[in-house]
Short mmCIF file of C-alpha atoms in Angstrom, two decimals:
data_model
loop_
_atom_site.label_atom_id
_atom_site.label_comp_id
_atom_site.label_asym_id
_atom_site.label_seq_id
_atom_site.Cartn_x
_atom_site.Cartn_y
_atom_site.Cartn_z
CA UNK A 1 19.77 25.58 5.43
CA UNK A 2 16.22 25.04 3.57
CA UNK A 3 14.99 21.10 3.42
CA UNK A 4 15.04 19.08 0.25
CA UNK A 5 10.87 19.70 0.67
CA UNK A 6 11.31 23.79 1.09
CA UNK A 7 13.88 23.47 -1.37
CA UNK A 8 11.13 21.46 -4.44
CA UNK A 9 8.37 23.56 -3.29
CA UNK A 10 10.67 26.87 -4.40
CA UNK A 11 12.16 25.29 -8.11
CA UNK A 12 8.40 24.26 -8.83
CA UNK A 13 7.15 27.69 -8.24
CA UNK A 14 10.17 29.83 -10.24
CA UNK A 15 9.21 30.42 -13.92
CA UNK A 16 12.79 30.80 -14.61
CA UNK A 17 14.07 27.20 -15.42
CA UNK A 18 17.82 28.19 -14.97
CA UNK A 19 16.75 28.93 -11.18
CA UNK A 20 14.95 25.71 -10.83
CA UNK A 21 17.03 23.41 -12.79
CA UNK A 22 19.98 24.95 -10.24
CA UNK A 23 17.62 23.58 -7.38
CA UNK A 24 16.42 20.07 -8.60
CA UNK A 25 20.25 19.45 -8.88
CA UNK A 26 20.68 20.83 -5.14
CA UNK A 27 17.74 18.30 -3.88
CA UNK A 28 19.74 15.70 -5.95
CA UNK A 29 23.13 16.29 -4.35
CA UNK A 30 22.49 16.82 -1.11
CA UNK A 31 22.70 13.50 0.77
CA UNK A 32 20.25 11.99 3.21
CA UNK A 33 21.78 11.96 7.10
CA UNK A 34 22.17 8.91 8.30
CA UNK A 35 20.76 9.94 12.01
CA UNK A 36 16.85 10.32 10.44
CA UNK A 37 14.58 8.18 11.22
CA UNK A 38 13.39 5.62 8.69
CA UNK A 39 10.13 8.21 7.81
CA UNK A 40 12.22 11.21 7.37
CA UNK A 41 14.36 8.99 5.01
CA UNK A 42 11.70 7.67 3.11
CA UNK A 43 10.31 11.42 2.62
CA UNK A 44 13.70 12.51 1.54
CA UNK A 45 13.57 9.37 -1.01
CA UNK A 46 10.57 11.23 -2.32
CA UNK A 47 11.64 14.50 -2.38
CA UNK A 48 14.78 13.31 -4.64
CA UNK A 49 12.34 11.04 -7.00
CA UNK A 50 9.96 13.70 -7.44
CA UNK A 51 13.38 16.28 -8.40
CA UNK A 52 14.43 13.69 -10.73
CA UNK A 53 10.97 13.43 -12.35
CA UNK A 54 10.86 17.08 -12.49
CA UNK A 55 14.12 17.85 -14.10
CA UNK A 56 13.78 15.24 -16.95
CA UNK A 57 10.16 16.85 -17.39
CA UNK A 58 12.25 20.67 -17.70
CA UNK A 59 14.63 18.81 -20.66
CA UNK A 60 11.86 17.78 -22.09
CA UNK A 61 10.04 20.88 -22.27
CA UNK A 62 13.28 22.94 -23.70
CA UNK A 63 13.64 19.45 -26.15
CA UNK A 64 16.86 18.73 -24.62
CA UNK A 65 17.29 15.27 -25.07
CA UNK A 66 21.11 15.12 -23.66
CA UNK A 67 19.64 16.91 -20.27
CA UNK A 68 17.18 14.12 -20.25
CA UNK A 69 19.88 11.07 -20.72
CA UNK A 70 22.18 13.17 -17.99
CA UNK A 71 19.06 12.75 -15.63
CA UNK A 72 18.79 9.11 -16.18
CA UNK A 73 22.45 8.26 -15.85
CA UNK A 74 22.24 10.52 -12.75
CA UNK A 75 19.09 8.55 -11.86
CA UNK A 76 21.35 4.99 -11.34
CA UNK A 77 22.71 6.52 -8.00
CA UNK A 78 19.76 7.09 -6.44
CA UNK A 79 17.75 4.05 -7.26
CA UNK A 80 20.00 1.67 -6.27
CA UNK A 81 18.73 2.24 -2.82
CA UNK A 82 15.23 1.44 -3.99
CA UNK A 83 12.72 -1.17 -4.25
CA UNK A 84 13.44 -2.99 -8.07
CA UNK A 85 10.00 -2.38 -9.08
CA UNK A 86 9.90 1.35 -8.29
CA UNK A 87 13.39 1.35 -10.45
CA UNK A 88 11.61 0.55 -13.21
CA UNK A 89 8.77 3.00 -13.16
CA UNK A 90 10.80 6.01 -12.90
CA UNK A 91 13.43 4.90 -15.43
CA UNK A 92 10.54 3.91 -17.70
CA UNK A 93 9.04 7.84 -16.44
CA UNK A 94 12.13 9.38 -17.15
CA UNK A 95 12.47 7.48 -20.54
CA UNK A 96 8.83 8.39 -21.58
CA UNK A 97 10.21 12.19 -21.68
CA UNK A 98 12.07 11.58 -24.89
CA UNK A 99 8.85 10.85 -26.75
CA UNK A 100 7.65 14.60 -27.53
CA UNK A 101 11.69 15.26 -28.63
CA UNK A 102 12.04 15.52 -31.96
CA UNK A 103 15.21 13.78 -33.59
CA UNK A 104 15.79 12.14 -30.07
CA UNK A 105 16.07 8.57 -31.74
CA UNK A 106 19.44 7.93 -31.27
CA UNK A 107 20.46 9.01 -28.21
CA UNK A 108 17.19 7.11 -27.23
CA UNK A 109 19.15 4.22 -28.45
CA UNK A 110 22.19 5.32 -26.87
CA UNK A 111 20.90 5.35 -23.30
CA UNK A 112 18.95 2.09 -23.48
CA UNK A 113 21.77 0.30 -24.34
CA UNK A 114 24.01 1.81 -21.24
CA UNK A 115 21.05 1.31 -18.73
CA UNK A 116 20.28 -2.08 -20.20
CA UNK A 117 24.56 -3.28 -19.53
CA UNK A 118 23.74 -1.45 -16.03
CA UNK A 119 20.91 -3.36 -15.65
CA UNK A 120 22.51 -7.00 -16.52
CA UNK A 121 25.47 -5.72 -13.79
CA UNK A 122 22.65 -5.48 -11.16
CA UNK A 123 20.62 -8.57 -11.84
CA UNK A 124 17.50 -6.44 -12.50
CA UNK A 125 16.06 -8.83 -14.73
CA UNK A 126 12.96 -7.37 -15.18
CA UNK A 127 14.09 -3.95 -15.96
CA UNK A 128 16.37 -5.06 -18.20
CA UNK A 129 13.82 -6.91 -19.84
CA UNK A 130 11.22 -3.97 -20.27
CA UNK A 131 14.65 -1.71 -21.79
CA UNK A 132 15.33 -4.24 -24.52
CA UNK A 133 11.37 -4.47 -25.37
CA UNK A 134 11.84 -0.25 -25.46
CA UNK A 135 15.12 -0.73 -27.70
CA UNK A 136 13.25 -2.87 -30.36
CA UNK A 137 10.55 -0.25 -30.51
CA UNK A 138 13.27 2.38 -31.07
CA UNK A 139 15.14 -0.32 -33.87
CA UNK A 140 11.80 -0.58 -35.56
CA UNK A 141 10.97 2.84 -35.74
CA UNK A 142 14.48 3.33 -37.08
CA UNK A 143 14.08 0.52 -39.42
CA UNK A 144 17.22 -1.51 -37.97
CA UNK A 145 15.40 -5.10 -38.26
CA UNK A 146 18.44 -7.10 -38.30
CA UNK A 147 19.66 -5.86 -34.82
CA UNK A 148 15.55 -5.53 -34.07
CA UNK A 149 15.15 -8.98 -34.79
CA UNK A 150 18.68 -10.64 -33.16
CA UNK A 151 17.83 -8.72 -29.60
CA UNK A 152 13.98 -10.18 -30.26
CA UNK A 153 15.27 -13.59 -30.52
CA UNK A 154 17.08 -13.69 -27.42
CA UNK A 155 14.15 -11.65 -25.14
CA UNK A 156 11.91 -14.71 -26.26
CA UNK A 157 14.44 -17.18 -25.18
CA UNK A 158 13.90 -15.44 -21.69
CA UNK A 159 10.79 -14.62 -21.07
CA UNK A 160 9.62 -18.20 -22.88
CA UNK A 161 11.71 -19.73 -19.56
CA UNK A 162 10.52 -17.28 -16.84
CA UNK A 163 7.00 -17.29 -18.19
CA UNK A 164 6.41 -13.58 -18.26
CA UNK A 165 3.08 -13.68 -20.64
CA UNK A 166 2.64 -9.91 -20.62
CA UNK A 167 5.85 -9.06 -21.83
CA UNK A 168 5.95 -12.06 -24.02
CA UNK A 169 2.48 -10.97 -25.36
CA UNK A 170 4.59 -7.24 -26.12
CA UNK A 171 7.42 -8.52 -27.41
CA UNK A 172 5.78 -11.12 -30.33
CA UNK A 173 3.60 -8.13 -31.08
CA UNK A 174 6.95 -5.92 -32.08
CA UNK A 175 8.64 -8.87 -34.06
CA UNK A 176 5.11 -8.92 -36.31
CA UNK A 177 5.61 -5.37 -37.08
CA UNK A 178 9.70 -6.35 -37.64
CA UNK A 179 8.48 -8.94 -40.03
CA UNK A 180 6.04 -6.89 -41.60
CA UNK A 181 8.80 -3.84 -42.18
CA UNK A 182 11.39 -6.25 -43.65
CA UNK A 183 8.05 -7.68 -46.09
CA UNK A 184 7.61 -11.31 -44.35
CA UNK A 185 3.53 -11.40 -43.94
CA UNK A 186 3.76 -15.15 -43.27
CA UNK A 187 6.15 -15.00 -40.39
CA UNK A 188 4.42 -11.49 -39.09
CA UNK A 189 1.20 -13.25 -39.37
CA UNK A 190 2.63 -16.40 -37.12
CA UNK A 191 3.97 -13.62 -34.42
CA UNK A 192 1.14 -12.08 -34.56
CA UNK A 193 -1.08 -15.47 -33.63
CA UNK A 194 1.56 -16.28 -30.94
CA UNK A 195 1.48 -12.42 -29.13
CA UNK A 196 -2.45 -13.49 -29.32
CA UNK A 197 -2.09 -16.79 -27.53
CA UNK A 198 0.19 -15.46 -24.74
CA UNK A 199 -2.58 -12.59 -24.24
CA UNK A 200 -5.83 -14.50 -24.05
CA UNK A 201 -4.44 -16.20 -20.58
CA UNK A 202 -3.80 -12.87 -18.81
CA UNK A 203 -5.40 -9.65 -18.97
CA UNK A 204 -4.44 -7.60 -21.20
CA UNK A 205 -4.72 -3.79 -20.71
CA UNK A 206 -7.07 -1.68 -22.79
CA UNK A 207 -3.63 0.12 -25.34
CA UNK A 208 -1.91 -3.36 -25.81
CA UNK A 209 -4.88 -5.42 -26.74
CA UNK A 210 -5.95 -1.95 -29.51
CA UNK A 211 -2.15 -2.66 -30.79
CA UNK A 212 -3.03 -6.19 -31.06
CA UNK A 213 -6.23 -5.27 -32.91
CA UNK A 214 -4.41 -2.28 -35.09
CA UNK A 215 -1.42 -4.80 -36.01
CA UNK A 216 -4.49 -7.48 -37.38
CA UNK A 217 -6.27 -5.17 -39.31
CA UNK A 218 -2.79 -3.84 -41.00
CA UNK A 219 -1.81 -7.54 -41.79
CA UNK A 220 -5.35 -7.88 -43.61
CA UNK A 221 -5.44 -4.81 -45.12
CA UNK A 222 -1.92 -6.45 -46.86
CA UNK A 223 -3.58 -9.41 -47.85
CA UNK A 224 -6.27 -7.10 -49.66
CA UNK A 225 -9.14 -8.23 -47.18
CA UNK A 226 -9.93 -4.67 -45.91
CA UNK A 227 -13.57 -5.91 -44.98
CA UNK A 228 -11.74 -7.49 -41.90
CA UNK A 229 -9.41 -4.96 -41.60
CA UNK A 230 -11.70 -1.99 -41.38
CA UNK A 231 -13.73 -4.19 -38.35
CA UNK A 232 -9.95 -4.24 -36.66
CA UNK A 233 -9.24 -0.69 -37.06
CA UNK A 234 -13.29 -0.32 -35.97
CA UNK A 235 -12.39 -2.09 -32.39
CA UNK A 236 -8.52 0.42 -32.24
CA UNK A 237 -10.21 3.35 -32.66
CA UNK A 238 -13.50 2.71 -30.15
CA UNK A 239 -10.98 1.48 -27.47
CA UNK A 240 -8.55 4.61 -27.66
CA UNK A 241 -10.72 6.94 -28.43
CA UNK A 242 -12.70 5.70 -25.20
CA UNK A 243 -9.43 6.59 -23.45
CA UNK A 244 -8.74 9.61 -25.26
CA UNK A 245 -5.36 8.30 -26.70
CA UNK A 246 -3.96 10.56 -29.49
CA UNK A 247 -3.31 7.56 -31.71
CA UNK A 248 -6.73 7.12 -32.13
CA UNK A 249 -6.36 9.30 -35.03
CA UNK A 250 -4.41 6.87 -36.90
CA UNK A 251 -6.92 4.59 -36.65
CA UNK A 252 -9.71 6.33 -38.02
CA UNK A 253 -7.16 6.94 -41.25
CA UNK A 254 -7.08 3.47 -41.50
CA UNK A 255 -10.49 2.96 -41.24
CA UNK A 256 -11.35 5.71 -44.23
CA UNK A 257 -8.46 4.05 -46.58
CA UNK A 258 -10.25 0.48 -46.35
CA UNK A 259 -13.32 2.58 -47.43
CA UNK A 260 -11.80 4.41 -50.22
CA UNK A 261 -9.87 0.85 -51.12
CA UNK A 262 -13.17 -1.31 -50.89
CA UNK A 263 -14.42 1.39 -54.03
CA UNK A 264 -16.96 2.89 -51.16
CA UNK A 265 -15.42 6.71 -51.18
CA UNK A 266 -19.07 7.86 -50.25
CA UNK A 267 -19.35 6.10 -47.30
CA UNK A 268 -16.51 8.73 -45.52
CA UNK A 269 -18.75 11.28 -45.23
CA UNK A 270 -21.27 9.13 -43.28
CA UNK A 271 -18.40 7.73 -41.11
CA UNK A 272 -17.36 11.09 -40.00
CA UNK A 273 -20.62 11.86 -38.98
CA UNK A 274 -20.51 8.93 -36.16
CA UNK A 275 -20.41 10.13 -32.68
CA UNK A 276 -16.72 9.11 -32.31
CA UNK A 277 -15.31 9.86 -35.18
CA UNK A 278 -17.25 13.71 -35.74
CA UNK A 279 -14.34 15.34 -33.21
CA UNK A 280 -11.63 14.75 -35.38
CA UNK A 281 -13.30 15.69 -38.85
CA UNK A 282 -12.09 19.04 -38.95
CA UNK A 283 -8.31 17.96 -38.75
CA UNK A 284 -5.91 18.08 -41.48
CA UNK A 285 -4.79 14.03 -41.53
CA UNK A 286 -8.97 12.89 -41.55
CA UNK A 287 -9.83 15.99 -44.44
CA UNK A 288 -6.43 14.90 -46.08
CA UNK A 289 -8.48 11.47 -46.27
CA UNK A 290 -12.06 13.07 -47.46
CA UNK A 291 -9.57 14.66 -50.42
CA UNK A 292 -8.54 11.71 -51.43
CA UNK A 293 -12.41 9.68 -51.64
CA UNK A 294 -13.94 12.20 -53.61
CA UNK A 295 -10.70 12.43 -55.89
CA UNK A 296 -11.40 8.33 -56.19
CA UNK A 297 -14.97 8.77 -56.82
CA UNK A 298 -14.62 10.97 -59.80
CA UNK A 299 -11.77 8.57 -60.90
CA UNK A 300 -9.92 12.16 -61.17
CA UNK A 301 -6.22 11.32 -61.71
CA UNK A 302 -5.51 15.16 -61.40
CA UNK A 303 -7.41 15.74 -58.32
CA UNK A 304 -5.87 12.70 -56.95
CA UNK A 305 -2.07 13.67 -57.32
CA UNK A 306 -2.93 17.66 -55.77
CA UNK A 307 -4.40 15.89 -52.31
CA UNK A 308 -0.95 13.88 -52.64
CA UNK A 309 0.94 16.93 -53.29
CA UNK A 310 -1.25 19.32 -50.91
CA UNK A 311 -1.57 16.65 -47.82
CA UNK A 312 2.04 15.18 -48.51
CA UNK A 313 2.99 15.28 -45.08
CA UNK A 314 -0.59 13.35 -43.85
CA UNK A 315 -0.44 10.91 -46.60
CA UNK A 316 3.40 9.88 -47.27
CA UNK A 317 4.65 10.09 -43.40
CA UNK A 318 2.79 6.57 -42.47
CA UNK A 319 3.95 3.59 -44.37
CA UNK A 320 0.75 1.65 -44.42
CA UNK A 321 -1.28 4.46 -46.08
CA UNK A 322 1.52 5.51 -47.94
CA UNK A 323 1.56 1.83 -49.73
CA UNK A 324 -2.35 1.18 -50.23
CA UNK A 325 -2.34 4.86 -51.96
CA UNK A 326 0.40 4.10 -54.34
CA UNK A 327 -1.40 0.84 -55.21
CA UNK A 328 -5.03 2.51 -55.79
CA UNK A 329 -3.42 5.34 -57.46
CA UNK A 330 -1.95 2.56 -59.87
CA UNK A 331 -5.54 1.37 -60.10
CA UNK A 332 -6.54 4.79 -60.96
CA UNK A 333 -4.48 4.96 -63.89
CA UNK A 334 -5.08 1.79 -65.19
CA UNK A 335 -8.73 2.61 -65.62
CA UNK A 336 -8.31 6.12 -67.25
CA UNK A 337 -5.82 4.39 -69.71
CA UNK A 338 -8.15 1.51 -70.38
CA UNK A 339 -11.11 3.96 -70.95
CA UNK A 340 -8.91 6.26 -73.08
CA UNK A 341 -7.92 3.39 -75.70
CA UNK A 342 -11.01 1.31 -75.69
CA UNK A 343 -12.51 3.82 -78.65
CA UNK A 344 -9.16 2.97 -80.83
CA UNK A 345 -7.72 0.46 -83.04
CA UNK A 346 -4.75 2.78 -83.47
CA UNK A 347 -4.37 5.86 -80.92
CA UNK A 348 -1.35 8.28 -80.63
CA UNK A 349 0.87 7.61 -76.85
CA UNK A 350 1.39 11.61 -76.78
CA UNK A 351 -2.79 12.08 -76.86
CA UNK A 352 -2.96 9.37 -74.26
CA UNK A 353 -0.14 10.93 -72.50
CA UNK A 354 -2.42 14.56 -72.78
CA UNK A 355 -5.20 13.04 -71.61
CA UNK A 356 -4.36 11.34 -68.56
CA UNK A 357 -1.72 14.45 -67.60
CA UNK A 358 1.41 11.95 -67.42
CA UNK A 359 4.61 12.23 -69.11
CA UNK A 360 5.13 9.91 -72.41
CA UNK A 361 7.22 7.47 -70.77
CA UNK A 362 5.68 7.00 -67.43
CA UNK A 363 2.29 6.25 -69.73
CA UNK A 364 4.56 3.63 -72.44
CA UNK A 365 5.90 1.57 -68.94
CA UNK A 366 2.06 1.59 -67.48
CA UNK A 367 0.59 0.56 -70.97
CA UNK A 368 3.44 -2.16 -71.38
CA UNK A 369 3.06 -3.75 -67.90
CA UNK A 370 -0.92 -3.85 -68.82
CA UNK A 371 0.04 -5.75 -71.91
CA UNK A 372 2.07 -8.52 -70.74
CA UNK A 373 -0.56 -8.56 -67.82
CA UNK A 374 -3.01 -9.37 -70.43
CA UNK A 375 -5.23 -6.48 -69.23
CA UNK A 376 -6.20 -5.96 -73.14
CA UNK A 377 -4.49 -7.24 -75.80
CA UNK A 378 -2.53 -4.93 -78.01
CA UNK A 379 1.36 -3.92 -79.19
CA UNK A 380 3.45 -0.66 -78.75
CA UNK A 381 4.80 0.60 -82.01
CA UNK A 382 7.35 3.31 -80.68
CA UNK A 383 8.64 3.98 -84.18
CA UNK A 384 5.15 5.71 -85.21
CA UNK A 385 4.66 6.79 -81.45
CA UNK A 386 1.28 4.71 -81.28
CA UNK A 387 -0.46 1.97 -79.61
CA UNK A 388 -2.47 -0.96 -81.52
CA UNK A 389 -5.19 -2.21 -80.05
CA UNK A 390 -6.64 -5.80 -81.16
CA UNK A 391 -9.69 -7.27 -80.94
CA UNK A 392 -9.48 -10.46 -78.04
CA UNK A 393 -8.38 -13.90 -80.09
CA UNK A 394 -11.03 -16.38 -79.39
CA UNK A 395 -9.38 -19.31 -77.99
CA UNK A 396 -8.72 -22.12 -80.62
CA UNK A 397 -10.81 -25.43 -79.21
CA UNK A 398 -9.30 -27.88 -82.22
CA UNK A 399 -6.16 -28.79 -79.68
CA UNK A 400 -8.14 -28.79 -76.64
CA UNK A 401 -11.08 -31.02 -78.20
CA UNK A 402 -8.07 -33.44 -79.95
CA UNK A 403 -7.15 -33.93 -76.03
CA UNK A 404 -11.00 -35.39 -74.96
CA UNK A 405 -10.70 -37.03 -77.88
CA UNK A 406 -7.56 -39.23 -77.28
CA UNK A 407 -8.54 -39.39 -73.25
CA UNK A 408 -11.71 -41.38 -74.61
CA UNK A 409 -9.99 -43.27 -76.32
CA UNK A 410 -7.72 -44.45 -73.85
CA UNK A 411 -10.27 -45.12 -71.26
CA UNK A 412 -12.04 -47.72 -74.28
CA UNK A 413 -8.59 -49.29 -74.69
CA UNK A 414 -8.60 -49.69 -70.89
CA UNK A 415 -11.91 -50.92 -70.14
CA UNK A 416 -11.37 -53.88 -73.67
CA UNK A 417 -7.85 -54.38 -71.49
CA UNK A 418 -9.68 -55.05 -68.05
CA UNK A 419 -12.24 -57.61 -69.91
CA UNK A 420 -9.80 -59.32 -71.67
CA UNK A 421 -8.42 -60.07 -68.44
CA UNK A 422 -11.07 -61.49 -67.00
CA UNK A 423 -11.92 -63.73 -69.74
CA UNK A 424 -8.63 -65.17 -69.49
#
């Protein structure tokens, strides 16, 4: 009868995962004999951990994401007779081949919450802990903040007592970005500030401390300060891109929307010519970006909406982008509309409507919000179809100079008051 070892060697070598998938399971069921010695045990430990690791990685590669939570479950078995810490790294290994799944989410969700009851039943407190810090990833990216946020509250109630600063550090981190899904900057902002504290008295690895920096520059870029929040998307990208993380990309999107948002389109070109950034200027998601400066610099509605419509799956699939673009493309409008009526005293809302390449009444709604906003003064007669535009009333002073008036006044009556006073 082959080894376990014989037996791995031969499922890693077929091409034909049916055959090998057959043999991991073999390795897996096989059970250890309880006359080796403690070496030949520990190799067969191995052999079995490096099968498990193996057949999650074949689900994953066929996207089978109910082969990979079979191979976890199946997992439990085998690691009970391990050390706690090496528990957690191939649960967390096994768990990390659900990422490149597509539409994996929810049995993501499923299987956390089965390993995490598992994990309460066997006192592993500190792979429970890194589960439920998983599960609020997966509840964010789902957008379920209200279960997100309860399952938060009690992980800092925790780790606050056993004074675990890394995960702590982790954890305040993902209830800013809970806080800044549901729309609460002033309570993502305070997370934020606290996952800050709790990393500046440990060390914080290279990826956490470029999500610390990425989650900053977003919260600024909210507050309209994308000066600042171009420098934190600046320090993201140079520290992934130094470790050739994928999600560098993102960054350097962010970086070329605080550009195009600061009204300095022409500076993209330049900032894809920088060492670190010229790899990924031939992509879709950076030219995708490029389409939508020189649309801004032109102040070319029409150009504009086609690198919406052309890069739709770049520019709408990402929240943050997706929200500044709406907001410039507002800005956009507002401009063209403002430089379209600024000839007029009376102008027709079907030839503004023609000129700007909008329907009727998404231009009557955009010129009505810009009147009560006081952005020029004027009225919307939509019995003749037209706008009137008046010239901007000059404030009347009479009131305002009655009111110095009567203050001087009363400050005479008070200063006679305060010497009759004293002469009494």
């Amino acid at each position: 009868m082959p080894t376990k070892e014989e037996l791995l060697n031969q499922a890693q070598s077929l091409s034909d995962p049916k055959r090998a998938e057959v043999l991991y399971k073999e390795i897996l069921a096989s059970p250890i004999s309880e006359h080796a010695s403690v070496e030949e045990k520990e190799a067969e430990l191995r052999h079995q951990e490096t099968a498990l690791v193996k057949l999650g990685e074949l689900y994953r590669d066929q996207n089978n994401a109910k082969g990979v939570a079979e191979v976890i479950t199946l997992s439990r078995s085998f690691v009970s007779s391990t050390a706690k810490a090496k528990t957690a790294k191939l649960i967390r290994t096994l768990l990390d081949c659900f990422n490149t799944i597509p539409d994996s989410q929810k049995i993501q969700i499923d299987v956390l919450q089965e390993n995490i009851e598992w994990a309460k039943r066997e006192k592993r407190i500190f792979l429970k802990h890194s589960l439920e810090t998983r599960l609020v990833g997966l509840q964010l990216d789902t957008q379920q903040y209200k279960p997100a946020l309860s399952l938060i509250e009690s992980l800092l109630t925790e780790l606050k007592r056993l004074d675990d600063k890394l995960v702590l550090t982790e954890v305040h981190l993902l209830e800013s970005r809970v806080y800044r899904g549901i729309g609460n900057l002033a309570k993502a902002k305070a997370a934020l500030t606290s996952s800050r504290t709790a990393a500046n008295s440990i060390y914080c690895p290279p990826q956490l401390q470029a999500r610390l920096d990425l989650q900053s520059g977003i919260l600024h870029a909210e507050d309209k300060d994308y000066t600042t929040a171009y420098s934190y998307f600046y320090e993201t990208f140079e520290n992934l891109s130094t470790q050739d993380d994928p999600s560098a990309l993102g960054a350097l999107k962010y970086m070329l929307l605080c550009k195009v948002m600061l009204n300095l389109p022409e500076d993209v070109t330049s900032l894809l010519s920088i060492k670190l950034a010229s790899r990924y200027a031939q992509l879709r998601d950076v030219e995708s970006m490029r389409a939508i400066a020189r649309a801004h610099q032109k102040r070319n509605l029409a150009d504009f909406e086609k690198a919406l419509k052309d890069y739709q799956q770049e520019l709408s699939s990402d929240t943050t982008i997706r929200t500044h673009l709406s907001a410039l493309y507002d800005t956009l409008l507002e401009q063209n509309l403002l430089r379209i009526v600024e000839p007029y005293s009376v102008v027709e809302i079907e030839y503004i409507a023609q000129q700007v390449g909008q329907g009727r009444q998404a231009v009557e709604l955009k010129l009505s919000q810009m009147i009560l906003d006081k952005v020029f003064h004027g009225v919307l007669d939509q019995g003749r179809g037209c706008l009137l535009i008046f010239e901007e009333p000059e404030a009347d002073r009479t009131y305002g100079a009655a009111i110095d008036t009567l203050e001087q006044v009363g400050k005479v009556v008070d200063s006679l008051y305060a010497k009759t006073v004293k002469l009494a």
